Short mmCIF file of C-alpha atoms in Angstrom, two decimals:
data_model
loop_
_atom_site.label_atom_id
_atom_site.label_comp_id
_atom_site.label_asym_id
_atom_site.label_seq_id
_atom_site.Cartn_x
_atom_site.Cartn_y
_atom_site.Cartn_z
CA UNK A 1 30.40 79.13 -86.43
CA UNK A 2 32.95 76.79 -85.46
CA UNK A 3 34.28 78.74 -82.69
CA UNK A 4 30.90 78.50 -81.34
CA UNK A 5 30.40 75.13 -81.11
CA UNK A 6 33.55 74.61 -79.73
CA UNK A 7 32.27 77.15 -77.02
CA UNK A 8 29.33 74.95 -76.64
CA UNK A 9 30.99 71.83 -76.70
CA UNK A 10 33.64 73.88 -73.73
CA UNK A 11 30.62 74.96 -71.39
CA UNK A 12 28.85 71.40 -71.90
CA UNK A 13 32.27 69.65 -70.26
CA UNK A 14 32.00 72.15 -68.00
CA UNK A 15 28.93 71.87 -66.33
CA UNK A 16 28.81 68.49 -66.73
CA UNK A 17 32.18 68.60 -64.49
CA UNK A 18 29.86 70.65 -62.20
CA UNK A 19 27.32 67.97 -61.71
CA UNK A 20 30.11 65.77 -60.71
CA UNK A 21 31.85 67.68 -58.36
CA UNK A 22 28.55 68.44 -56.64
CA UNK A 23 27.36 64.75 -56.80
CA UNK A 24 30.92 63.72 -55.03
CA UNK A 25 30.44 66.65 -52.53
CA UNK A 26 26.65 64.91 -51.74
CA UNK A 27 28.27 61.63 -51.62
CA UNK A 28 30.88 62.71 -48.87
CA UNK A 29 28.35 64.11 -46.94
CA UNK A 30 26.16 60.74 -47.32
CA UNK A 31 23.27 62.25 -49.28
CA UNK A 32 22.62 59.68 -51.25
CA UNK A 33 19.83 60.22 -52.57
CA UNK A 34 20.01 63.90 -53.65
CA UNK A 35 23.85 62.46 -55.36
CA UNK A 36 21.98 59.55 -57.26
CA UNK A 37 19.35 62.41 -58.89
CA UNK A 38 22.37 64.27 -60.27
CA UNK A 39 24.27 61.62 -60.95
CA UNK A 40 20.87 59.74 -63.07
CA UNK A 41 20.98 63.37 -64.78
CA UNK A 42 24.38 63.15 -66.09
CA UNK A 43 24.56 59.59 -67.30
CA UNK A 44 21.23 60.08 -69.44
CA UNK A 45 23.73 62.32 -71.54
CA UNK A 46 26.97 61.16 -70.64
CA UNK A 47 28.10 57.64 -70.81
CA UNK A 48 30.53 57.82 -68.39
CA UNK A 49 31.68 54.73 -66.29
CA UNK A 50 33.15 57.12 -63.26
CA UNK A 51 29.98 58.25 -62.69
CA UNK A 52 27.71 54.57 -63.60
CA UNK A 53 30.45 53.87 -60.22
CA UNK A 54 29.12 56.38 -58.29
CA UNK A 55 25.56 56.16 -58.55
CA UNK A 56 26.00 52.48 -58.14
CA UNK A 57 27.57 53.28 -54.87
CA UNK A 58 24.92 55.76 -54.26
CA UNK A 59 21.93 52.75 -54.88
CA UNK A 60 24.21 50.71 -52.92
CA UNK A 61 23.99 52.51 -49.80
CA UNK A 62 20.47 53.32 -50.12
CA UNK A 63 19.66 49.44 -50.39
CA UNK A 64 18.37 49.53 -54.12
CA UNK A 65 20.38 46.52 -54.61
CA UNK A 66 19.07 45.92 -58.59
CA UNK A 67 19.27 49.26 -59.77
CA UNK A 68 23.09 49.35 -57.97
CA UNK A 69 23.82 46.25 -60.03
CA UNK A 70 22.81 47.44 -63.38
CA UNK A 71 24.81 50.69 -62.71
CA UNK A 72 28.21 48.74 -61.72
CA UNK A 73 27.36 46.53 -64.41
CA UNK A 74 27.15 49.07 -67.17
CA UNK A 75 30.18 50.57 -65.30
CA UNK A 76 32.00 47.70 -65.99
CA UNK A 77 30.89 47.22 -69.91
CA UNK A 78 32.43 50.76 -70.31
CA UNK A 79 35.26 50.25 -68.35
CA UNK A 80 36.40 46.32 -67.95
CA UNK A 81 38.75 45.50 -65.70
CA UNK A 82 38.91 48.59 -63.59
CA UNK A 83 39.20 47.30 -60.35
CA UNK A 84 37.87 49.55 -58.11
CA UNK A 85 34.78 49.01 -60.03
CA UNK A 86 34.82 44.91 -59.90
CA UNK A 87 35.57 45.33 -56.15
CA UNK A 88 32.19 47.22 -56.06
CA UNK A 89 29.98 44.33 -57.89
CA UNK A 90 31.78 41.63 -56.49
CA UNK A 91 30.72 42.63 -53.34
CA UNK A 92 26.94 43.62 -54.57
CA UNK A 93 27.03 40.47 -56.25
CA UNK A 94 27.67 38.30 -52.12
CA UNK A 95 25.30 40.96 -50.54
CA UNK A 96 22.41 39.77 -53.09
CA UNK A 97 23.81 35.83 -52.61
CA UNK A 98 25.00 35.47 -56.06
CA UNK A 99 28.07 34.27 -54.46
CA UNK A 100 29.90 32.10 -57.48
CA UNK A 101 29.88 35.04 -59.31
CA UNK A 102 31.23 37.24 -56.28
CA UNK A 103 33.66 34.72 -56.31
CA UNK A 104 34.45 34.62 -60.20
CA UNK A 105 34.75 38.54 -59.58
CA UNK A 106 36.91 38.54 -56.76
CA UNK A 107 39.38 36.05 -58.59
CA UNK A 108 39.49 38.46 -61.74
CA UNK A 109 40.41 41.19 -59.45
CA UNK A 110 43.09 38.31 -57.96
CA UNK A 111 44.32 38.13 -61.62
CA UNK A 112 44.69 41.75 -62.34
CA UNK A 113 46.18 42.54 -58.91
CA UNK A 114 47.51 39.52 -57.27
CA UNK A 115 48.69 41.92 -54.22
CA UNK A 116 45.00 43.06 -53.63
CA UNK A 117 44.57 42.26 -50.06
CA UNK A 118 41.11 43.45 -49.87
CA UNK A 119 39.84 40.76 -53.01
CA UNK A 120 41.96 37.82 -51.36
CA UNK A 121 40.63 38.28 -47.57
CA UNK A 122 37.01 38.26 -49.04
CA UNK A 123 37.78 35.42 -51.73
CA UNK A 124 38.77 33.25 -49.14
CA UNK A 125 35.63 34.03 -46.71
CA UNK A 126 33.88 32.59 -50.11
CA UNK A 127 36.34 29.78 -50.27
CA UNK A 128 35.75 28.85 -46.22
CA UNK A 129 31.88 29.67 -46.52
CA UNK A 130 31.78 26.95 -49.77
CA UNK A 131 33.68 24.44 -47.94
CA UNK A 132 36.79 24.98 -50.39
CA UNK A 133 38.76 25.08 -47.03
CA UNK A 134 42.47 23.83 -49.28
CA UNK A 135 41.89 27.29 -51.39
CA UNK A 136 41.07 28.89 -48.55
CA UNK A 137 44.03 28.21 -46.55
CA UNK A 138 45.83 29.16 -49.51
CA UNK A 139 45.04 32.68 -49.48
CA UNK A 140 45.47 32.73 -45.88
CA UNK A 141 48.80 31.45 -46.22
CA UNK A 142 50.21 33.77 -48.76
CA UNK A 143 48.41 36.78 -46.32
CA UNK A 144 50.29 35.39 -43.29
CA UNK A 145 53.63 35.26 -44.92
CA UNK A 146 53.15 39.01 -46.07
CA UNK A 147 52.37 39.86 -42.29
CA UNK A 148 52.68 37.32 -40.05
CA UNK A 149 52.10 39.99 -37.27
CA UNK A 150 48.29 40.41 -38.72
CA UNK A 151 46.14 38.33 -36.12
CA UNK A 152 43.34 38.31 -38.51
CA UNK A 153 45.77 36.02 -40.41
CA UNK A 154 46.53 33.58 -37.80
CA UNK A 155 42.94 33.32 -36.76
CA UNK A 156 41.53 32.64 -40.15
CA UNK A 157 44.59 30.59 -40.31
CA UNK A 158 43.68 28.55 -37.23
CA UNK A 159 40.06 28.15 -38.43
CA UNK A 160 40.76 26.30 -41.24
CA UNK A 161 42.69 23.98 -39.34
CA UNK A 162 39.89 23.30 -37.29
CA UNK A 163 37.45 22.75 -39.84
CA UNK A 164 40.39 19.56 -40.82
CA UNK A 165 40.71 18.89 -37.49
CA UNK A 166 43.79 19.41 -37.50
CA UNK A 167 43.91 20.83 -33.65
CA UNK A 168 47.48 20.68 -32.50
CA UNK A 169 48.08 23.29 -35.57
CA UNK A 170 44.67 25.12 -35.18
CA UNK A 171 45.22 25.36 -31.43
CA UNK A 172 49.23 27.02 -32.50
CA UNK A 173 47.73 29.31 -34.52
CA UNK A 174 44.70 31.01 -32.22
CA UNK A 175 47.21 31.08 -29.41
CA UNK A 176 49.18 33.57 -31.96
CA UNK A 177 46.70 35.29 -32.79
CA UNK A 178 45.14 35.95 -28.82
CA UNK A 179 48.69 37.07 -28.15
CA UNK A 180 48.80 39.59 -31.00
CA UNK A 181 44.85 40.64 -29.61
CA UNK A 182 43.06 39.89 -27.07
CA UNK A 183 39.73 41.22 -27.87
CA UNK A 184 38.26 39.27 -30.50
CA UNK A 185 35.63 37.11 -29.59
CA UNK A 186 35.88 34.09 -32.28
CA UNK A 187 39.60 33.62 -31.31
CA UNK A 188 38.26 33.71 -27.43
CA UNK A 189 35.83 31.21 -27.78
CA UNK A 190 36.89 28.52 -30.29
CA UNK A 191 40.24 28.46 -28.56
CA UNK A 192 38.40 28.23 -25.44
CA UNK A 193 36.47 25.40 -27.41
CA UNK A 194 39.64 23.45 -28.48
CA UNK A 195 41.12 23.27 -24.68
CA UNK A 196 38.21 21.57 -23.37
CA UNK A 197 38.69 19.56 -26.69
CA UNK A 198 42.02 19.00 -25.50
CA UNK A 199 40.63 17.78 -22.13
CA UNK A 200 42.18 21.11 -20.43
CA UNK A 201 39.18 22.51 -18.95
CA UNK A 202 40.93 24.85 -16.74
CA UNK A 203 42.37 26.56 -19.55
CA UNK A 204 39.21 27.27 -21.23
CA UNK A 205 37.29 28.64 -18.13
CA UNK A 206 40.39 30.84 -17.68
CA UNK A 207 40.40 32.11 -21.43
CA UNK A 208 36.57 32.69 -21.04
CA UNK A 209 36.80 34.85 -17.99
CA UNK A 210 39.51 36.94 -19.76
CA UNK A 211 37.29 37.55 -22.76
CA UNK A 212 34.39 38.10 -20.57
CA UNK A 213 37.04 41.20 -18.86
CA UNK A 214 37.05 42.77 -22.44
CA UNK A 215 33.21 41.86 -22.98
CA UNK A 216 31.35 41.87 -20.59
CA UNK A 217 28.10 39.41 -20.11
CA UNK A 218 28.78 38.28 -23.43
CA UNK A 219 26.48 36.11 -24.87
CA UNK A 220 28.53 33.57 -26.70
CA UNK A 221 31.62 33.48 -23.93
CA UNK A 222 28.49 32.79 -21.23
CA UNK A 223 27.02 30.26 -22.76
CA UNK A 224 30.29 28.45 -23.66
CA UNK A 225 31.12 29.05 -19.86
CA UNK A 226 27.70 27.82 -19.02
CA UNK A 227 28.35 24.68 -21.09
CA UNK A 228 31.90 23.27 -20.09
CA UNK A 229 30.73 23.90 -16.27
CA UNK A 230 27.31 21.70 -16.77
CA UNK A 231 29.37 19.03 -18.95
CA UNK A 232 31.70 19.15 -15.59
CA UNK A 233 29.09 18.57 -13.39
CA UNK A 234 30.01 21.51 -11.83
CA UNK A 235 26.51 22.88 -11.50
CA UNK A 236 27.27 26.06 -9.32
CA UNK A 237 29.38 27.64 -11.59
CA UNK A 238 26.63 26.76 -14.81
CA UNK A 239 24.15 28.23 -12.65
CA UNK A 240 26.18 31.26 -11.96
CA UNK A 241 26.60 31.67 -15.72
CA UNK A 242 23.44 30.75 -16.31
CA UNK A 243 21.72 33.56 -14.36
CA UNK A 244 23.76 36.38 -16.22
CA UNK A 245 22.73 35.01 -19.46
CA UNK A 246 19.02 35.91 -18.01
CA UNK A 247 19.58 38.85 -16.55
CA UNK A 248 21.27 40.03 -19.96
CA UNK A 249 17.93 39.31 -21.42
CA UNK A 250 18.85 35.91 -23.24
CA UNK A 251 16.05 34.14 -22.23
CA UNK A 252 15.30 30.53 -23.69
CA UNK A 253 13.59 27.21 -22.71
CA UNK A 254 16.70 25.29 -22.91
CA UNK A 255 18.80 28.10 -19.93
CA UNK A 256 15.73 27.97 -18.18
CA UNK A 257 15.33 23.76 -18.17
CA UNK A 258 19.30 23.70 -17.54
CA UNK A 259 19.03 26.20 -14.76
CA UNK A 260 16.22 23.78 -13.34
CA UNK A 261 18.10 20.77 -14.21
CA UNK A 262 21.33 22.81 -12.26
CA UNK A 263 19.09 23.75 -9.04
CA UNK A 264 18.06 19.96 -9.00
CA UNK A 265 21.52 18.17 -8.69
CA UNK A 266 22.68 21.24 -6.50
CA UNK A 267 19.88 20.82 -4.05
CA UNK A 268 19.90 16.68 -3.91
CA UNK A 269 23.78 16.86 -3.76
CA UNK A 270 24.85 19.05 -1.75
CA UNK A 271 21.76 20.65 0.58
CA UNK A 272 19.53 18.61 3.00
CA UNK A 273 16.23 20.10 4.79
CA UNK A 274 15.07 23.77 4.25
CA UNK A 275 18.10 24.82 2.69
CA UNK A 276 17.24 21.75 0.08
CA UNK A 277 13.76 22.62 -0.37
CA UNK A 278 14.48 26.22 -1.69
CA UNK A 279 16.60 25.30 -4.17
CA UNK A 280 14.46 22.58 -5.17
CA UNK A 281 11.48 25.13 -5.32
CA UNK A 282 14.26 27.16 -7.28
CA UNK A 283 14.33 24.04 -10.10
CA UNK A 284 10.48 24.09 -10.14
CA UNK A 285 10.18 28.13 -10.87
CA UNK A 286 13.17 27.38 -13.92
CA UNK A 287 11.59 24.10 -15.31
CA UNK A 288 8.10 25.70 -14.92
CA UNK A 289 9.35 28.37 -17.11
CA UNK A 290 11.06 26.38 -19.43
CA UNK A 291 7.89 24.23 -20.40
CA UNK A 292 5.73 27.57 -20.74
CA UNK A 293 8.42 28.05 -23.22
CA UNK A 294 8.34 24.89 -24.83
CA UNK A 295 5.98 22.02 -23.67
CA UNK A 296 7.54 19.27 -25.64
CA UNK A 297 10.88 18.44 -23.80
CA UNK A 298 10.26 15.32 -22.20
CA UNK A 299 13.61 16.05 -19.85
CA UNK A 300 11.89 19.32 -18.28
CA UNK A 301 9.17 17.02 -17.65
CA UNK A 302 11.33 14.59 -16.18
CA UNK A 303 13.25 17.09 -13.56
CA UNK A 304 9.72 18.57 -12.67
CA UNK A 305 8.99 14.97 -12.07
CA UNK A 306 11.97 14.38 -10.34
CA UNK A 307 12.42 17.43 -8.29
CA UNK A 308 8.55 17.24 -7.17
CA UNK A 309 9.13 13.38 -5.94
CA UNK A 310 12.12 15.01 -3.89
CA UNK A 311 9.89 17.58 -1.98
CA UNK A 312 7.36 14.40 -0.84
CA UNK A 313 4.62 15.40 -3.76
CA UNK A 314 4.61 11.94 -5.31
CA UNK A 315 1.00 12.69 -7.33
CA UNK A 316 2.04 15.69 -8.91
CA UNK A 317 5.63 13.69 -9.88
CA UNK A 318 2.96 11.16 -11.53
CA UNK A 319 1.47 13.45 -13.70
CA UNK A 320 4.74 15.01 -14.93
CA UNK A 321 6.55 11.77 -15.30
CA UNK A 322 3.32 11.00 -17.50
CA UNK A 323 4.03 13.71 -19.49
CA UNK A 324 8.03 12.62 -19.58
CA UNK A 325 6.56 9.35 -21.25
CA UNK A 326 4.32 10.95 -23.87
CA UNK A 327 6.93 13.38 -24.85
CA UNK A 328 9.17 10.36 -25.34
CA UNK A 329 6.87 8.16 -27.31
CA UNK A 330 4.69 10.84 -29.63
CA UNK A 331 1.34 9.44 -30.92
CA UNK A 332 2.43 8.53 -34.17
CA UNK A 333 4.72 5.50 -32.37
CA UNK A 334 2.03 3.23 -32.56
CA UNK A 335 1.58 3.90 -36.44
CA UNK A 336 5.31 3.34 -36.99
CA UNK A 337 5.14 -0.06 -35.32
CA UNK A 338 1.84 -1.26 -37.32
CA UNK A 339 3.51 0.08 -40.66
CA UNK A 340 6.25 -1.81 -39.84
CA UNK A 341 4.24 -5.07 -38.83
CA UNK A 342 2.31 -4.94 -42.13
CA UNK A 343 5.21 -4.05 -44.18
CA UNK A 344 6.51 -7.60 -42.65
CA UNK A 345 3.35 -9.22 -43.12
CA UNK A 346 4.20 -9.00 -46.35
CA UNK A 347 7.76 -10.06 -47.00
CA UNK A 348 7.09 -13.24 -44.88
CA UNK A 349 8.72 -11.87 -42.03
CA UNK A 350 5.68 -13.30 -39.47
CA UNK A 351 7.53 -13.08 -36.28
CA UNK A 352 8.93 -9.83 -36.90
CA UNK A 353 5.37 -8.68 -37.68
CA UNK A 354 4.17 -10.27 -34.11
CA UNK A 355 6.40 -8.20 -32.14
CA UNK A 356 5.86 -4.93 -34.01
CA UNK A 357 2.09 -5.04 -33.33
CA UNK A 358 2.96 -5.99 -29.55
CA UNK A 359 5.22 -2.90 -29.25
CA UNK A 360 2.67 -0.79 -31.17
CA UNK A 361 0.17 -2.07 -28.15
CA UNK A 362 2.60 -0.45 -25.72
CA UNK A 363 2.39 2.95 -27.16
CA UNK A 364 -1.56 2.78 -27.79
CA UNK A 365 -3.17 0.38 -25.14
CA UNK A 366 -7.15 1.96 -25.54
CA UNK A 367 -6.72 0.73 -29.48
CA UNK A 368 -8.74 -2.79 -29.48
CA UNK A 369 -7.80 -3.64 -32.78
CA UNK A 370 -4.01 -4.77 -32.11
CA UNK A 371 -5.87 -7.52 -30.53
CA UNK A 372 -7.50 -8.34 -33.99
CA UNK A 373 -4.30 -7.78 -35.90
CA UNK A 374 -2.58 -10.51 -33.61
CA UNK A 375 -5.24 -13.04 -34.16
CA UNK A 376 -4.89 -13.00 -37.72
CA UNK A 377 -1.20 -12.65 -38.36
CA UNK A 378 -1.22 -16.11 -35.74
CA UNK A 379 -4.57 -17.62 -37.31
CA UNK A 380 -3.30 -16.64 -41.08
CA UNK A 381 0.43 -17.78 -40.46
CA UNK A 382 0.52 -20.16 -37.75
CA UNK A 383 -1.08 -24.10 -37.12
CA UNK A 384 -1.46 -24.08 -33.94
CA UNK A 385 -4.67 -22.11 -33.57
CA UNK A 386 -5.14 -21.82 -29.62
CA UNK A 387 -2.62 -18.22 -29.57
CA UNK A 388 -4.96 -16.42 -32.47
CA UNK A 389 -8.43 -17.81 -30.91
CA UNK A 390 -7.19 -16.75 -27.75
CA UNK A 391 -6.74 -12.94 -29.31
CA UNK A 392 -9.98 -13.40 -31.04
CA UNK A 393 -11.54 -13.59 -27.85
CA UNK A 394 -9.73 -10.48 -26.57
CA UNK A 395 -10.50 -8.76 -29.47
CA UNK A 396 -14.62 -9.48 -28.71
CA UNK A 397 -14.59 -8.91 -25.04
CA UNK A 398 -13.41 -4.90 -25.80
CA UNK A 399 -17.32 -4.19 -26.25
CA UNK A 400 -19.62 -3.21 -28.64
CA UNK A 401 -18.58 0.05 -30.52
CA UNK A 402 -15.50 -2.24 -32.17
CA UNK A 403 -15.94 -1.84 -36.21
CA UNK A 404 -19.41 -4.30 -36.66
CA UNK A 405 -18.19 -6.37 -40.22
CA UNK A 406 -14.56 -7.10 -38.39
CA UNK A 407 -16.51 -7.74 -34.95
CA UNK A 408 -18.88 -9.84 -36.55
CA UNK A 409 -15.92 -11.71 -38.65
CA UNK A 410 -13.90 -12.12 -34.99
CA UNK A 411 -17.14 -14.10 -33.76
CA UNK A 412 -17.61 -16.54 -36.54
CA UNK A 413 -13.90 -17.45 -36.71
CA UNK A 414 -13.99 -17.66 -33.03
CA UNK A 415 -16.53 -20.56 -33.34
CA UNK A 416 -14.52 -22.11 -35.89
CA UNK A 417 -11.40 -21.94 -34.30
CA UNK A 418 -13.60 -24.02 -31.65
CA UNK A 419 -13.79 -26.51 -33.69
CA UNK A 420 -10.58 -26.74 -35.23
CA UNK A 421 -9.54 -26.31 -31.52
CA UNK A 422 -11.52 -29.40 -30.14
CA UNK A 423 -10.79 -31.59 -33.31
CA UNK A 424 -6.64 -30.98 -32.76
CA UNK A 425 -6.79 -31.38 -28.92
CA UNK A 426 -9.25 -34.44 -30.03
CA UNK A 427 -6.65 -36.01 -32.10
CA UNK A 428 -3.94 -35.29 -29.72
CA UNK A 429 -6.02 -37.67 -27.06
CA UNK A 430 -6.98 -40.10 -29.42
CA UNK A 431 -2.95 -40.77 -30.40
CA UNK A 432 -1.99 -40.30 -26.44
CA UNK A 433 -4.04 -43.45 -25.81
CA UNK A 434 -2.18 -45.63 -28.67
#
């Protein structure tokens, strides 16, 4: 009897060794899913933290994120410490955002294996990405003194620098690491970025066309292109950027109202007659598409404006410069500047109040009552009663659809005001003749 359990016990490890080869063999050949049935199959009898690993891994790259936690976490209960298995939730636990405890995770790993170069690249991405930029630059720093070869090292390196502003030192570093490669585009383009920082222009136009050599019409490099040249003034070579942006599909209503803005100052600067005319038609076609885009950019209106006065149609420039103005000043101005008046009003600050409701009028000249709230701020605060009578009157004359009980309140202190009026200027005459 005992022989035969032992049998039993013999052929049970042995298929369940089976099910484990053949869930590996799945795994290898990315199937998933078909691993993660076999896998489910075994645990259910076999607490085993090898294979809670696996069908985590399995969930993980099938995007069942919560049922590839509680696999690595049970992995983990049956087998702490075991890195390869805390490298597996720690980086779960960033994919899911639970990033202090991807962090936590990584820095047990750190404390098991302080060599592991894998846990310290991605525990200092955490670091930079939580603004702990002095732990970050730790890790870096023990990394680069391993391999100071590694550009990775020296760009990281060089980032964190930055993010001090420290540039002489950031600017050593990405040079290091663009000699040690060439072809990685965050090196390009915040190097490029700290030259024109560094008032070297040149430079970074000369850096961006070498990364643009490895990648070509990319997006970032053109737009950083496109943005030194227009901050230069140098509108040819924006435009020339520019246009491969668009024809690489990166369409936007800021290229296009640059592109206009670029046609504009290239055809009043440097074109005169027919030759100006099509590249100011040129700025009309790019600002027109810019506002389809996005209508609320008071500039675009400004350039269509602009560029429209240039080719001799002043009314259409009108209406656009309109539009310039009412982008500038939204509707709710007007209700800032009465806020603010009453909000004076009432700490006493009269004068203030006065000019807030004037600039208020500015921004909403049909609005009759601004007239009203003059004449009493002057007629409540003020003696001399000739300025809020005056305002009264204005107030009255706007017509009939004014609110009736604050129309018919205007008219009776108008004929009061009269009075007082007559009776001060009265008095005035009375003591002039003493």
């Amino acid at each position: 009897m005992k022989n035969i359990v032992i049998l039993f016990v013999f052929i049970s490890v042995i298929i369940a060794q089976t099910k484990l080869e053949e869930a590996n063999k799945l795994i290898l050949k990315n199937k998933f899913s078909e691993a993660a049935i076999i896998l489910n199959e075994y645990v259910n009898i076999n607490q085993d933290s090898e294979a809670y690993l696996k069908l985590g891994i399995c969930y993980k790259n099938l995007i069942k994120n919560n049922e590839a936690l509680i696999s690595f976490q049970k992995a983990d209960e049956l087998d702490s410490n075991n890195i390869e298995i805390l490298i597996n939730l720690a980086q779960l636990y960033s994919i899911i955002g639970f990033l202090d405890k991807s962090t936590s995770t990584y820095e047990q790993i750190i404390s098991l294996d302080s060599l592991n170069s894998f846990a310290l690249i991605n525990l200092a991405k955490l670091y930079l990405d939580a603004n702990r930029i002095y732990d970050a630059k730790k890790i870096y720093y023990a990394l680069f003194f391993g391999d100071s070869l590694n550009s990775y090292y020296h760009r990281q390196l060089a980032y964190t620098f930055q993010k001090e502003n420290k540039i002489d030192t950031a600017l050593y570093h990405y040079k290091r690491s663009f000699k040690l490669n060439n072809a990685d585009i965050f090196t390009v383009s915040n190097l490029a970025k700290i030259y024109y920082q560094k008032e070297l222009p040149d430079s970074a136009i000369a850096l961006i066309d070498k990364g643009l050599e490895v990648f070509h019409n990319n997006t970032q490099l053109l737009k950083l292109k496109s943005d030194i040249y227009f901050s230069l003034r140098n509108y040819s070579g924006a435009v020339n950027a520019i246009v491969r942006l668009i024809a690489n599909g990166d369409e936007s209503a800021q290229l296009y109202q640059r592109l206009g803005i670029c046609y504009y100052q290239i055809a009043v600067e440097n074109f005169v007659g027919e030759a100006q005319e099509q590249k100011l038609e040129s700025a009309i076609e790019a600002l027109n598409k810019s506002t389809a885009m996005d209508s609320t950019q008071s500039l675009t209106e400004l350039y269509l404006g602009m560029t429209l006065k240039e080719l001799e149609r002043n009314e259409d420039a009108l209406i656009h410069f309109g539009k310039s103005l009412d982008l500038i000043y939204p509707k709710f101005t007007s209700a800032i500047y009465t806020n603010m008046a009453i909000a004076n009003n009432r700490i006493g600050n009269h004068a203030e109040a006065i000019r807030n409701f004037k600039s208020a009028m500015k921004f909403d000249k049909s609005n009759p009552n601004y007239f009203y709230y003059l004449a009493s701020t002057y007629d409540q605060y003020y003696s001399d009663k000739i300025v809020p009578l005056l305002y009264y009157q204005l107030f009255v004359e706007q017509g009939n659809s004014l609110e009736p009980s604050i129309l018919n309140y205007a008219r009776k202190r108008i004929e009061e005001l009269k009075e007082k009026v007559h009776f001060q200027n009265g008095s005035a005459n009375k003591l002039s003749g003493l």
